[in-house]
C-alpha cells in the first residue's frame, strides 16, 4: 500500500470512528482516545511478536495468564520496558468490547498494570503516565458507565479495523498523520491550535536531512521542543543504514504531546533504552545540561511566544545565553531557543531550526544576537520556504542551519519560496521529495544560483546591520513583461495614423448625410 493509500485509509477510518461517537465526545478530547487506542493496539502487537519470537506454533494471545512465570515477566520488562498479559492484549479486549459491562474499568486496570510493570526498572520514567490522557473513566466519555462503555467500544472496534500490517513498516508516520488529521478537523471548532506541536512530514524530512547531512554516524539527536516527535522520527528514517549511537532525545512542555512523543518512539520500534523524552520548560528548566553535546539538533519551536527573559536576572549568566551578552525579548523567545540549541551542539554537528521570519531583520536584542551568531561564524545557511506549508498558519517560515565547523566565513542564503520548490494543494502547499532534493543539492554545493541562492561574506552582512533576511541577498526574479520601447512607439504611431484616417472618413460620411 502506497503512502497516499495508507493516509487515505487512515483518515477514512478515523472519520468513521468520529462519526460513530459524534455527540458523545468533544472532538478535541476524541483525538486523545483514538491516539491512545492506536498506541494500545501497537504495543500489544509488538509485545506479542516479541514473546512469539517468530515461532508460528505460538499464539501469545491464546495463552492463559497463569502460564506466565515471574522470570518470563522480569526478562520481558528488562528487554521491552513493560509487560502485558495475554488477557490484557488489545486483540482480546477489543474482541469482547461490545458486550463487556466493565469495559471502562477493565481498560483502566490494564493501563495501570502496563505502567506499573515497569516500576523499579530502568524503563519506569519512559513508561510512567503514558496512558494519562486515555482516561477511560472520564465523564468526557459520557455520564453513565453504559454510555462510557459504548463509546469506548466504538473507538476500540474502529482502531481494530485498521489494516496496515506492521506499524513500523508503514510508509507514513501513523501517529503524526492521525494527529495532524484530528487537529485539522477539530482544532478550529474547539478554539484551540495544536499546530505548534506538529511539523508536516516532508518539512520534517528536510530539517532532518539538513541536520544530518554528510554525517556517517552521530552520537545522538535532540529536539529541544519535541512535540509529537515527528522530527526525531525523520532522523531515524534518514539513518536507517547509519548509526545513531546513543539514541533520541527531546524535551516538551505540554504534557499531552510529551506523552504522544513517548508513544511515538515505541510506535516506531525505538526501545526505551534508545530514547529519552522529558517533560519541562526547555528555556527555564533544561533537562540535558549534563549531557555531552549533540551531533544533530532539529526543532520547530513555538513562534514568538512569551518567556520570562530579563525578569529573571540569573538567565543572563546562564551558559546558554551569556555568550551573546543579551537575552531574547520577553515577548519573543525565538532566539532563546536558537541559543539553547547552539549551546548543546557539538563541534562536528549541525542544528536545523524552524524560525519566524521576523527574527532575521528586527532590531534591538535580536539584532545583537544575530551579531553574535554571525561574528562567531555559527550561521551556515538560511532557507526561506514557501508560504502555507504548516497547519494553522500561512506564514512563509525560514529554516536556520547552525554549525560550529565551517571552513569559510560566508553565510549561504537560499530562496526556496518560489513555485519550483513546492506543490500547490487544496488546503496547504506541499514539499515533495523532488523539492527536498533540489534544496539539499543547493545546500551541499554552496554555489550561487541566480535568483535562488547566494553565499555572502560575513563582512557584508555586518555592514548590512546583521540583517539575515534571504530577500536582502538573493535577488528576486523579475517576472514582469519586458517591453521594447522603440517597437511600442512605432506601433503607437501607426495606430494614431489609422485613427486619424478613420476620423477623416467619418467626417466625410457625416457631411454626405447632412446634405
Coordinates of C-alpha atoms in Angstrom, one line a residue:
X1 CA 0.0 0.0 0.0
X2 CA 1.4 3.4 -1.0
X3 CA 1.8 6.3 1.4
X4 CA -1.1 8.1 -0.3
X5 CA -3.3 5.0 0.0
X6 CA -2.3 4.4 3.6
X7 CA -3.0 8.1 4.5
X8 CA -6.4 8.0 2.8
X9 CA -7.3 4.7 4.6
X10 CA -6.2 6.1 7.9
X11 CA -8.2 9.3 7.5
X12 CA -11.3 7.4 6.3
X13 CA -11.2 5.0 9.3
X14 CA -10.6 7.8 11.8
X15 CA -13.5 9.8 10.3
X16 CA -15.7 6.8 10.5
X17 CA -14.9 6.4 14.2
X18 CA -15.5 10.1 14.7
X19 CA -19.0 9.8 13.1
X20 CA -19.8 6.8 15.3
X21 CA -19.1 8.7 18.5
X22 CA -20.2 12.1 17.4
X23 CA -22.2 13.8 20.1
X24 CA -20.7 11.6 22.8
X25 CA -17.2 13.0 22.9
X26 CA -16.0 16.5 22.2
X27 CA -13.8 16.4 19.1
X28 CA -10.7 17.8 20.8
X29 CA -11.0 15.1 23.6
X30 CA -11.8 12.5 21.0
X31 CA -8.3 12.7 19.4
X32 CA -6.8 11.6 22.7
X33 CA -8.8 8.4 22.8
X34 CA -8.1 7.5 19.2
X35 CA -4.4 8.1 19.6
X36 CA -4.4 6.2 22.9
X37 CA -6.2 3.2 21.3
X38 CA -3.7 3.2 18.4
X39 CA -0.9 3.1 20.8
X40 CA -2.5 0.4 22.9
X41 CA -3.0 -1.8 19.8
X42 CA 0.6 -1.2 18.7
X43 CA 2.3 -2.2 22.0
X44 CA 0.1 -5.2 22.3
X45 CA 1.0 -6.5 18.8
X46 CA 4.6 -5.5 19.3
X47 CA 4.8 -7.3 22.6
X48 CA 3.2 -10.4 21.2
X49 CA 5.7 -10.5 18.4
X50 CA 8.5 -10.3 20.9
X51 CA 7.2 -13.2 23.0
X52 CA 6.5 -15.4 20.0
X53 CA 9.9 -14.6 18.5
X54 CA 8.8 -15.8 15.1
X55 CA 7.6 -19.2 16.2
X56 CA 4.4 -19.8 14.3
X57 CA 3.4 -22.5 16.7
X58 CA 3.0 -19.9 19.5
X59 CA 0.0 -17.5 19.7
X60 CA 0.6 -15.4 22.8
X61 CA -3.0 -14.0 22.7
X62 CA -4.4 -17.5 23.3
X63 CA -2.2 -18.4 26.3
X64 CA -3.5 -18.3 29.9
X65 CA -2.2 -15.6 32.2
X66 CA -1.3 -18.4 34.7
X67 CA 1.5 -19.8 32.5
X68 CA 3.5 -16.6 32.8
X69 CA 6.2 -17.1 35.4
X70 CA 7.9 -14.2 37.3
X71 CA 11.1 -15.0 35.4
X72 CA 9.4 -14.5 32.0
X73 CA 7.8 -11.3 33.1
X74 CA 11.1 -9.9 34.5
X75 CA 13.1 -10.8 31.4
X76 CA 10.4 -9.1 29.2
X77 CA 10.4 -5.9 31.2
X78 CA 14.2 -5.7 31.1
X79 CA 14.1 -6.0 27.3
X80 CA 10.9 -4.3 26.2
X81 CA 10.4 -1.9 29.2
X82 CA 6.9 -3.1 30.0
X83 CA 4.7 -6.3 30.3
X84 CA 1.3 -7.2 29.0
X85 CA -0.5 -10.4 30.0
X86 CA -2.3 -12.3 27.2
X87 CA -5.8 -11.3 28.6
X88 CA -4.7 -7.7 28.5
X89 CA -3.8 -7.6 24.8
X90 CA -5.8 -5.1 22.6
X91 CA -6.9 -8.0 20.4
X92 CA -8.6 -9.8 23.3
X93 CA -10.1 -6.7 24.9
X94 CA -11.5 -5.5 21.5
X95 CA -13.0 -8.9 20.8
X96 CA -15.5 -8.6 23.7
X97 CA -15.7 -4.8 23.8
X98 CA -19.3 -4.6 22.7
X99 CA -20.5 -7.0 25.4
X100 CA -18.2 -6.2 28.3
X101 CA -20.2 -4.3 31.0
X102 CA -16.9 -3.4 32.8
X103 CA -15.0 -2.3 29.8
X104 CA -14.1 1.2 31.1
X105 CA -12.7 -0.1 34.4
X106 CA -11.1 -3.1 32.8
X107 CA -9.2 -0.8 30.5
X108 CA -8.1 1.4 33.4
X109 CA -6.8 -1.6 35.3
X110 CA -4.9 -2.8 32.2
X111 CA -3.3 0.5 31.6
X112 CA -2.3 0.8 35.2
X113 CA -0.9 -2.7 35.1
X114 CA 1.2 -2.0 32.0
X115 CA 2.6 1.2 33.5
X116 CA 3.2 -0.4 36.9
X117 CA 5.0 -3.4 35.3
X118 CA 8.0 -1.0 34.8
X119 CA 8.2 0.1 38.4
X120 CA 11.7 -0.3 39.8
X121 CA 13.2 -0.9 36.4
X122 CA 15.2 1.5 34.2
X123 CA 12.2 1.9 31.9
X124 CA 10.0 3.3 34.6
X125 CA 10.3 7.0 33.6
X126 CA 9.7 6.2 30.0
X127 CA 6.5 4.2 30.7
X128 CA 5.0 6.1 33.6
X129 CA 2.0 8.2 32.7
X130 CA 1.8 7.0 29.0
X131 CA -2.0 6.4 29.3
X132 CA -2.7 9.5 31.3
X133 CA -4.7 11.1 28.6
X134 CA -6.6 7.9 27.8
X135 CA -8.8 8.2 30.9
X136 CA -11.5 5.5 30.4
X137 CA -13.4 6.6 33.5
X138 CA -13.7 10.3 32.5
X139 CA -17.1 12.0 32.2
X140 CA -15.9 13.2 28.8
X141 CA -16.9 9.8 27.6
X142 CA -20.4 10.0 29.0
X143 CA -22.3 10.4 32.2
X144 CA -23.1 6.7 32.8
X145 CA -21.0 3.6 32.7
X146 CA -23.1 2.2 29.9
X147 CA -22.5 5.3 27.7
X148 CA -18.8 5.3 28.5
X149 CA -18.5 1.6 27.6
X150 CA -20.5 2.1 24.4
X151 CA -18.2 5.0 23.3
X152 CA -15.0 3.1 24.2
X153 CA -16.2 0.0 22.3
X154 CA -16.8 2.1 19.2
X155 CA -13.3 3.5 19.4
X156 CA -11.6 0.1 20.0
X157 CA -13.6 -1.6 17.2
X158 CA -12.7 1.3 14.9
X159 CA -9.0 1.0 15.6
X160 CA -9.2 -2.7 15.4
X161 CA -10.4 -2.3 11.8
X162 CA -7.2 -0.5 10.7
X163 CA -5.2 -2.8 8.4
X164 CA -1.6 -1.6 8.0
X165 CA 0.4 -4.8 8.7
X166 CA 3.4 -3.9 10.9
X167 CA 3.1 -0.4 12.2
X168 CA 6.8 0.3 11.8
X169 CA 6.8 -0.8 8.2
X170 CA 4.3 1.9 7.2
X171 CA 5.2 4.4 4.5
X172 CA 3.6 7.1 6.6
X173 CA 4.1 8.4 10.2
X174 CA 0.9 6.8 11.5
X175 CA 0.8 8.8 14.7
X176 CA 1.8 12.1 13.1
X177 CA -0.8 11.6 10.3
X178 CA -3.5 10.7 12.7
X179 CA -2.6 13.7 14.9
X180 CA -2.5 16.2 12.0
X181 CA -5.8 14.9 10.6
X182 CA -7.5 15.1 14.0
X183 CA -6.2 18.6 14.7
X184 CA -7.1 19.8 11.2
X185 CA -10.7 18.7 11.7
X186 CA -11.2 19.7 15.3
X187 CA -8.8 22.5 16.4
X188 CA -10.7 25.4 14.8
X189 CA -14.1 24.3 16.3
X190 CA -12.5 23.8 19.7
X191 CA -11.0 27.2 19.7
X192 CA -7.5 25.7 20.2
X193 CA -4.5 25.3 18.0
X194 CA -2.2 22.3 18.0
X195 CA -0.2 23.5 15.0
X196 CA 2.9 24.2 17.0
X197 CA 3.0 20.5 18.1
X198 CA 3.2 19.0 14.6
X199 CA 5.6 19.6 11.7
X200 CA 4.4 18.3 8.3
X201 CA 6.4 15.1 7.4
X202 CA 8.0 16.5 4.3
X203 CA 9.2 19.6 6.1
X204 CA 10.5 17.4 8.9
X205 CA 12.3 15.3 6.4
X206 CA 14.1 18.3 5.0
X207 CA 15.1 19.5 8.5
X208 CA 16.4 16.1 9.4
X209 CA 18.4 15.9 6.2
X210 CA 19.9 19.3 6.9
X211 CA 21.0 18.4 10.4
X212 CA 22.4 15.0 9.4
X213 CA 24.0 16.0 6.1
X214 CA 27.1 14.0 5.3
X215 CA 27.4 12.6 8.8
X216 CA 28.1 8.8 8.5
X217 CA 27.1 8.5 12.2
X218 CA 26.0 10.7 15.0
X219 CA 26.3 10.2 18.7
X220 CA 22.6 11.3 19.3
X221 CA 19.9 13.6 18.0
X222 CA 18.0 16.2 20.0
X223 CA 14.7 18.1 19.5
X224 CA 14.5 21.0 22.0
X225 CA 10.7 21.3 21.6
X226 CA 9.9 17.8 20.6
X227 CA 6.1 18.0 20.2
X228 CA 4.8 14.6 18.9
X229 CA 8.3 13.6 17.9
X230 CA 8.0 13.7 14.1
X231 CA 11.4 15.4 13.6
X232 CA 13.2 12.8 15.6
X233 CA 11.5 10.0 13.6
X234 CA 12.6 11.6 10.4
X235 CA 16.1 11.4 11.8
X236 CA 15.6 7.7 12.4
X237 CA 14.3 7.1 8.8
X238 CA 17.2 9.1 7.4
X239 CA 19.7 6.9 9.3
X240 CA 18.2 3.5 8.7
X241 CA 21.5 2.4 7.2
X242 CA 23.7 4.5 9.5
X243 CA 24.2 4.8 13.2
X244 CA 22.7 7.0 15.9
X245 CA 24.8 5.7 18.7
X246 CA 23.1 6.9 21.9
X247 CA 19.6 7.5 20.6
X248 CA 16.9 10.1 20.5
X249 CA 16.4 13.0 23.0
X250 CA 13.7 15.6 23.4
X251 CA 12.1 18.0 25.8
X252 CA 8.4 19.1 25.7
X253 CA 6.5 21.5 28.0
X254 CA 3.0 20.3 27.0
X255 CA 2.0 17.1 29.0
X256 CA -0.3 15.7 26.3
X257 CA 2.3 16.0 23.5
X258 CA 5.0 14.8 25.8
X259 CA 3.0 11.6 26.2
X260 CA 2.4 11.4 22.4
X261 CA 6.2 11.8 21.7
X262 CA 7.0 8.9 24.0
X263 CA 4.2 6.8 22.4
X264 CA 5.6 7.7 19.0
X265 CA 9.0 6.3 19.9
X266 CA 7.5 3.0 20.9
X267 CA 5.2 3.1 17.9
X268 CA 8.3 3.2 15.6
X269 CA 10.1 0.4 17.4
X270 CA 12.6 2.7 19.3
X271 CA 13.1 0.9 22.6
X272 CA 13.0 2.6 25.9
X273 CA 16.8 2.5 26.3
X274 CA 17.2 4.3 22.9
X275 CA 15.2 7.4 23.7
X276 CA 15.0 10.0 26.5
X277 CA 11.9 12.3 26.2
X278 CA 11.5 14.5 29.2
X279 CA 8.8 16.9 30.4
X280 CA 9.5 20.5 31.3
X281 CA 10.2 24.1 30.1
X282 CA 13.2 23.9 27.7
X283 CA 14.2 27.5 28.3
X284 CA 13.9 27.8 32.1
X285 CA 14.3 24.2 33.2
X286 CA 16.6 22.4 30.7
X287 CA 16.9 18.7 31.4
X288 CA 20.0 17.8 29.4
X289 CA 22.6 20.1 31.0
X290 CA 24.8 17.2 32.0
X291 CA 24.7 15.5 28.5
X292 CA 27.7 15.8 26.2
X293 CA 27.0 17.9 23.1
X294 CA 24.7 16.6 20.3
X295 CA 25.9 15.9 16.8
X296 CA 22.4 16.6 15.4
X297 CA 19.7 19.0 16.6
X298 CA 16.3 19.5 15.0
X299 CA 13.4 21.7 16.1
X300 CA 10.3 23.6 15.3
X301 CA 9.9 25.6 18.5
X302 CA 6.7 27.7 19.0
X303 CA 6.9 31.1 17.2
X304 CA 7.4 34.3 19.2
X305 CA 6.0 33.1 22.5
X306 CA 6.4 35.0 25.8
X307 CA 9.1 33.9 28.2
X308 CA 10.5 35.1 31.5
X309 CA 13.6 36.7 29.8
X310 CA 15.0 39.7 31.7
X311 CA 12.5 39.3 34.6
X312 CA 14.9 36.5 35.7
X313 CA 18.3 38.2 36.3
X314 CA 20.1 34.9 36.6
X315 CA 19.4 34.0 33.0
X316 CA 21.9 36.5 31.6
X317 CA 24.6 34.4 33.4
X318 CA 23.3 31.1 32.0
X319 CA 25.9 29.4 29.9
X320 CA 23.4 29.2 27.0
X321 CA 22.7 32.9 26.8
X322 CA 25.7 34.6 28.4
X323 CA 28.0 34.5 25.3
X324 CA 25.5 36.6 23.3
X325 CA 25.5 39.3 26.1
X326 CA 21.8 39.8 25.8
X327 CA 18.6 37.9 26.3
X328 CA 15.9 37.4 23.7
X329 CA 12.9 39.8 24.2
X330 CA 10.4 38.7 26.8
X331 CA 7.6 38.8 24.1
X332 CA 9.6 36.9 21.5
X333 CA 11.5 33.8 22.8
X334 CA 12.6 32.7 19.3
X335 CA 16.3 33.5 19.7
X336 CA 16.3 31.9 23.2
X337 CA 15.5 28.6 21.6
X338 CA 18.2 29.2 19.0
X339 CA 20.9 30.0 21.6
X340 CA 19.7 27.0 23.6
X341 CA 20.2 24.7 20.6
X342 CA 23.6 26.2 19.8
X343 CA 24.8 25.6 23.3
X344 CA 24.0 21.9 23.0
X345 CA 25.5 21.5 19.5
X346 CA 28.8 19.5 19.2
X347 CA 31.8 20.8 17.2
X348 CA 31.0 18.4 14.3
X349 CA 27.3 18.7 14.2
X350 CA 24.5 20.8 12.8
X351 CA 21.3 22.3 14.1
X352 CA 18.3 22.9 11.8
X353 CA 15.6 25.1 13.3
X354 CA 12.3 26.4 12.0
X355 CA 12.1 30.2 12.7
X356 CA 9.7 33.0 12.4
X357 CA 11.0 35.4 9.6
X358 CA 10.8 38.5 11.8
X359 CA 13.8 37.5 13.9
X360 CA 16.1 37.9 11.0
X361 CA 15.5 41.6 10.5
X362 CA 14.1 43.1 13.7
X363 CA 16.4 45.4 15.7
X364 CA 17.1 45.6 19.5
X365 CA 18.2 42.5 21.3
X366 CA 17.5 40.3 18.3
X367 CA 20.0 42.3 16.2
X368 CA 22.6 41.9 18.9
X369 CA 22.1 38.1 19.0
X370 CA 22.4 38.0 15.2
X371 CA 25.7 39.9 15.5
X372 CA 26.9 37.3 18.0
X373 CA 26.0 34.4 15.7
X374 CA 27.5 36.0 12.5
X375 CA 30.7 37.3 14.2
X376 CA 31.4 33.9 15.6
X377 CA 30.6 32.2 12.2
X378 CA 27.9 29.9 13.5
X379 CA 25.3 30.6 10.8
X380 CA 25.8 28.2 7.9
X381 CA 22.6 28.6 5.9
X382 CA 19.3 30.4 6.0
X383 CA 16.5 29.0 3.8
X384 CA 13.2 30.8 3.0
X385 CA 10.4 28.3 2.4
X386 CA 7.1 28.7 0.6
X387 CA 4.1 30.0 2.5
X388 CA 1.3 27.8 3.8
X389 CA 3.3 24.7 4.4
X390 CA 2.3 24.3 8.1
X391 CA -1.1 23.6 9.5
X392 CA -2.7 26.6 11.2
X393 CA -0.5 29.3 9.7
X394 CA 0.1 30.7 6.2
X395 CA 3.4 32.2 7.3
X396 CA 6.4 31.5 5.0
X397 CA 8.8 30.2 7.6
X398 CA 12.6 30.3 7.5
X399 CA 15.0 27.5 8.3
X400 CA 18.2 28.4 10.2
X401 CA 21.1 26.0 10.0
X402 CA 23.8 26.4 12.6
X403 CA 27.3 24.8 12.5
X404 CA 30.4 25.0 14.6
X405 CA 32.7 23.6 11.9
X406 CA 32.5 26.0 9.0
X407 CA 35.6 26.2 6.8
X408 CA 34.9 29.7 5.5
X409 CA 33.4 33.0 6.7
X410 CA 30.5 33.1 4.4
X411 CA 26.8 32.6 5.0
X412 CA 24.6 30.8 2.5
X413 CA 21.1 32.2 1.6
X414 CA 18.6 30.1 -0.2
X415 CA 15.2 31.3 -1.5
X416 CA 13.1 28.2 -1.8
X417 CA 9.8 30.1 -1.7
X418 CA 9.2 30.1 -5.5
X419 CA 6.8 27.8 -7.3
X420 CA 9.7 25.5 -8.3
X421 CA 10.0 24.4 -4.7
X422 CA 6.5 23.3 -3.7
X423 CA 3.3 21.8 -5.0
X424 CA 0.1 23.7 -4.7
X425 CA -2.6 21.8 -2.8
X426 CA -6.2 22.4 -1.7
X427 CA -5.5 23.4 1.9
X428 CA -1.8 23.6 2.2
X429 CA 1.2 23.8 -0.1
X430 CA 3.3 20.6 0.0
X431 CA 7.0 19.9 -0.2
X432 CA 7.7 16.8 -2.4
X433 CA 10.8 14.7 -2.5
X434 CA 12.0 16.4 -5.6
X435 CA 11.8 19.8 -3.9
X436 CA 13.8 18.5 -0.9
X437 CA 16.4 17.0 -3.3
X438 CA 16.7 20.4 -5.0
X439 CA 17.2 22.3 -1.8
X440 CA 19.7 19.7 -0.4
X441 CA 21.7 19.9 -3.6
X442 CA 22.0 23.7 -3.4
X443 CA 22.8 23.5 0.3
X444 CA 25.5 20.9 -0.3
X445 CA 27.3 22.7 -3.2
X446 CA 27.2 26.2 -1.7
X447 CA 27.3 27.7 -5.2
X448 CA 25.5 30.8 -6.3
X449 CA 22.3 30.2 -8.3
X450 CA 20.7 33.2 -9.9
X451 CA 17.5 34.3 -8.1
X452 CA 17.7 31.2 -5.8
X453 CA 21.0 31.0 -3.8
X454 CA 23.9 33.2 -2.8
X455 CA 26.9 32.9 -0.5
X456 CA 27.7 36.2 1.3
X457 CA 30.8 37.1 3.2
X458 CA 30.1 37.8 6.8
X459 CA 31.6 41.3 6.5
X460 CA 28.9 42.3 4.0
X461 CA 26.3 41.0 6.5
X462 CA 27.9 43.1 9.2
X463 CA 27.8 46.2 7.0
X464 CA 24.1 45.5 6.5
X465 CA 23.4 45.8 10.2
X466 CA 23.4 42.0 10.5
X467 CA 20.2 41.7 8.6
X468 CA 19.8 38.0 7.8
X469 CA 16.6 38.1 5.6
X470 CA 17.1 36.0 2.5
X471 CA 15.4 38.6 0.3
X472 CA 18.2 41.1 1.2
X473 CA 20.8 38.9 -0.5
X474 CA 19.0 36.8 -3.1
X475 CA 17.6 39.0 -5.9
X476 CA 14.1 38.0 -6.8
X477 CA 13.5 37.1 -10.4
X478 CA 11.8 39.9 -12.4
X479 CA 8.7 38.3 -13.9
X480 CA 7.4 41.5 -15.4
X481 CA 6.9 41.5 -19.2
X482 CA 9.9 43.1 -21.0
X483 CA 8.8 45.9 -23.4
X484 CA 10.7 47.2 -26.5
X485 CA 10.1 50.9 -26.2
X486 CA 11.1 51.7 -29.8
X487 CA 8.8 49.0 -31.2
X488 CA 6.0 50.2 -28.9
X489 CA 6.4 53.8 -30.1
X490 CA 6.3 52.7 -33.7
X491 CA 3.1 50.7 -33.0
X492 CA 1.5 53.7 -31.3
X493 CA 2.4 56.0 -34.3
X494 CA 0.8 53.5 -36.7
X495 CA -2.3 53.3 -34.5
X496 CA -2.6 57.1 -34.3
X497 CA -2.3 57.4 -38.1
X498 CA -5.1 54.8 -38.5
X499 CA -7.3 56.6 -36.0
X500 CA -6.8 60.0 -37.8
X501 CA -7.6 58.4 -41.2
X502 CA -10.8 56.9 -39.7
X503 CA -11.8 60.3 -38.3
X504 CA -11.4 61.9 -41.7
X505 CA -13.5 59.1 -43.2
X506 CA -16.2 59.5 -40.6
X507 CA -16.3 63.3 -41.1
X508 CA -16.9 62.8 -44.8
X509 CA -19.8 60.4 -44.2
X510 CA -21.4 62.9 -41.8
X511 CA -21.2 65.7 -44.4
X512 CA -22.8 63.5 -47.0
X513 CA -25.7 62.6 -44.6
X514 CA -26.2 66.3 -43.7
X515 CA -26.6 67.2 -47.5

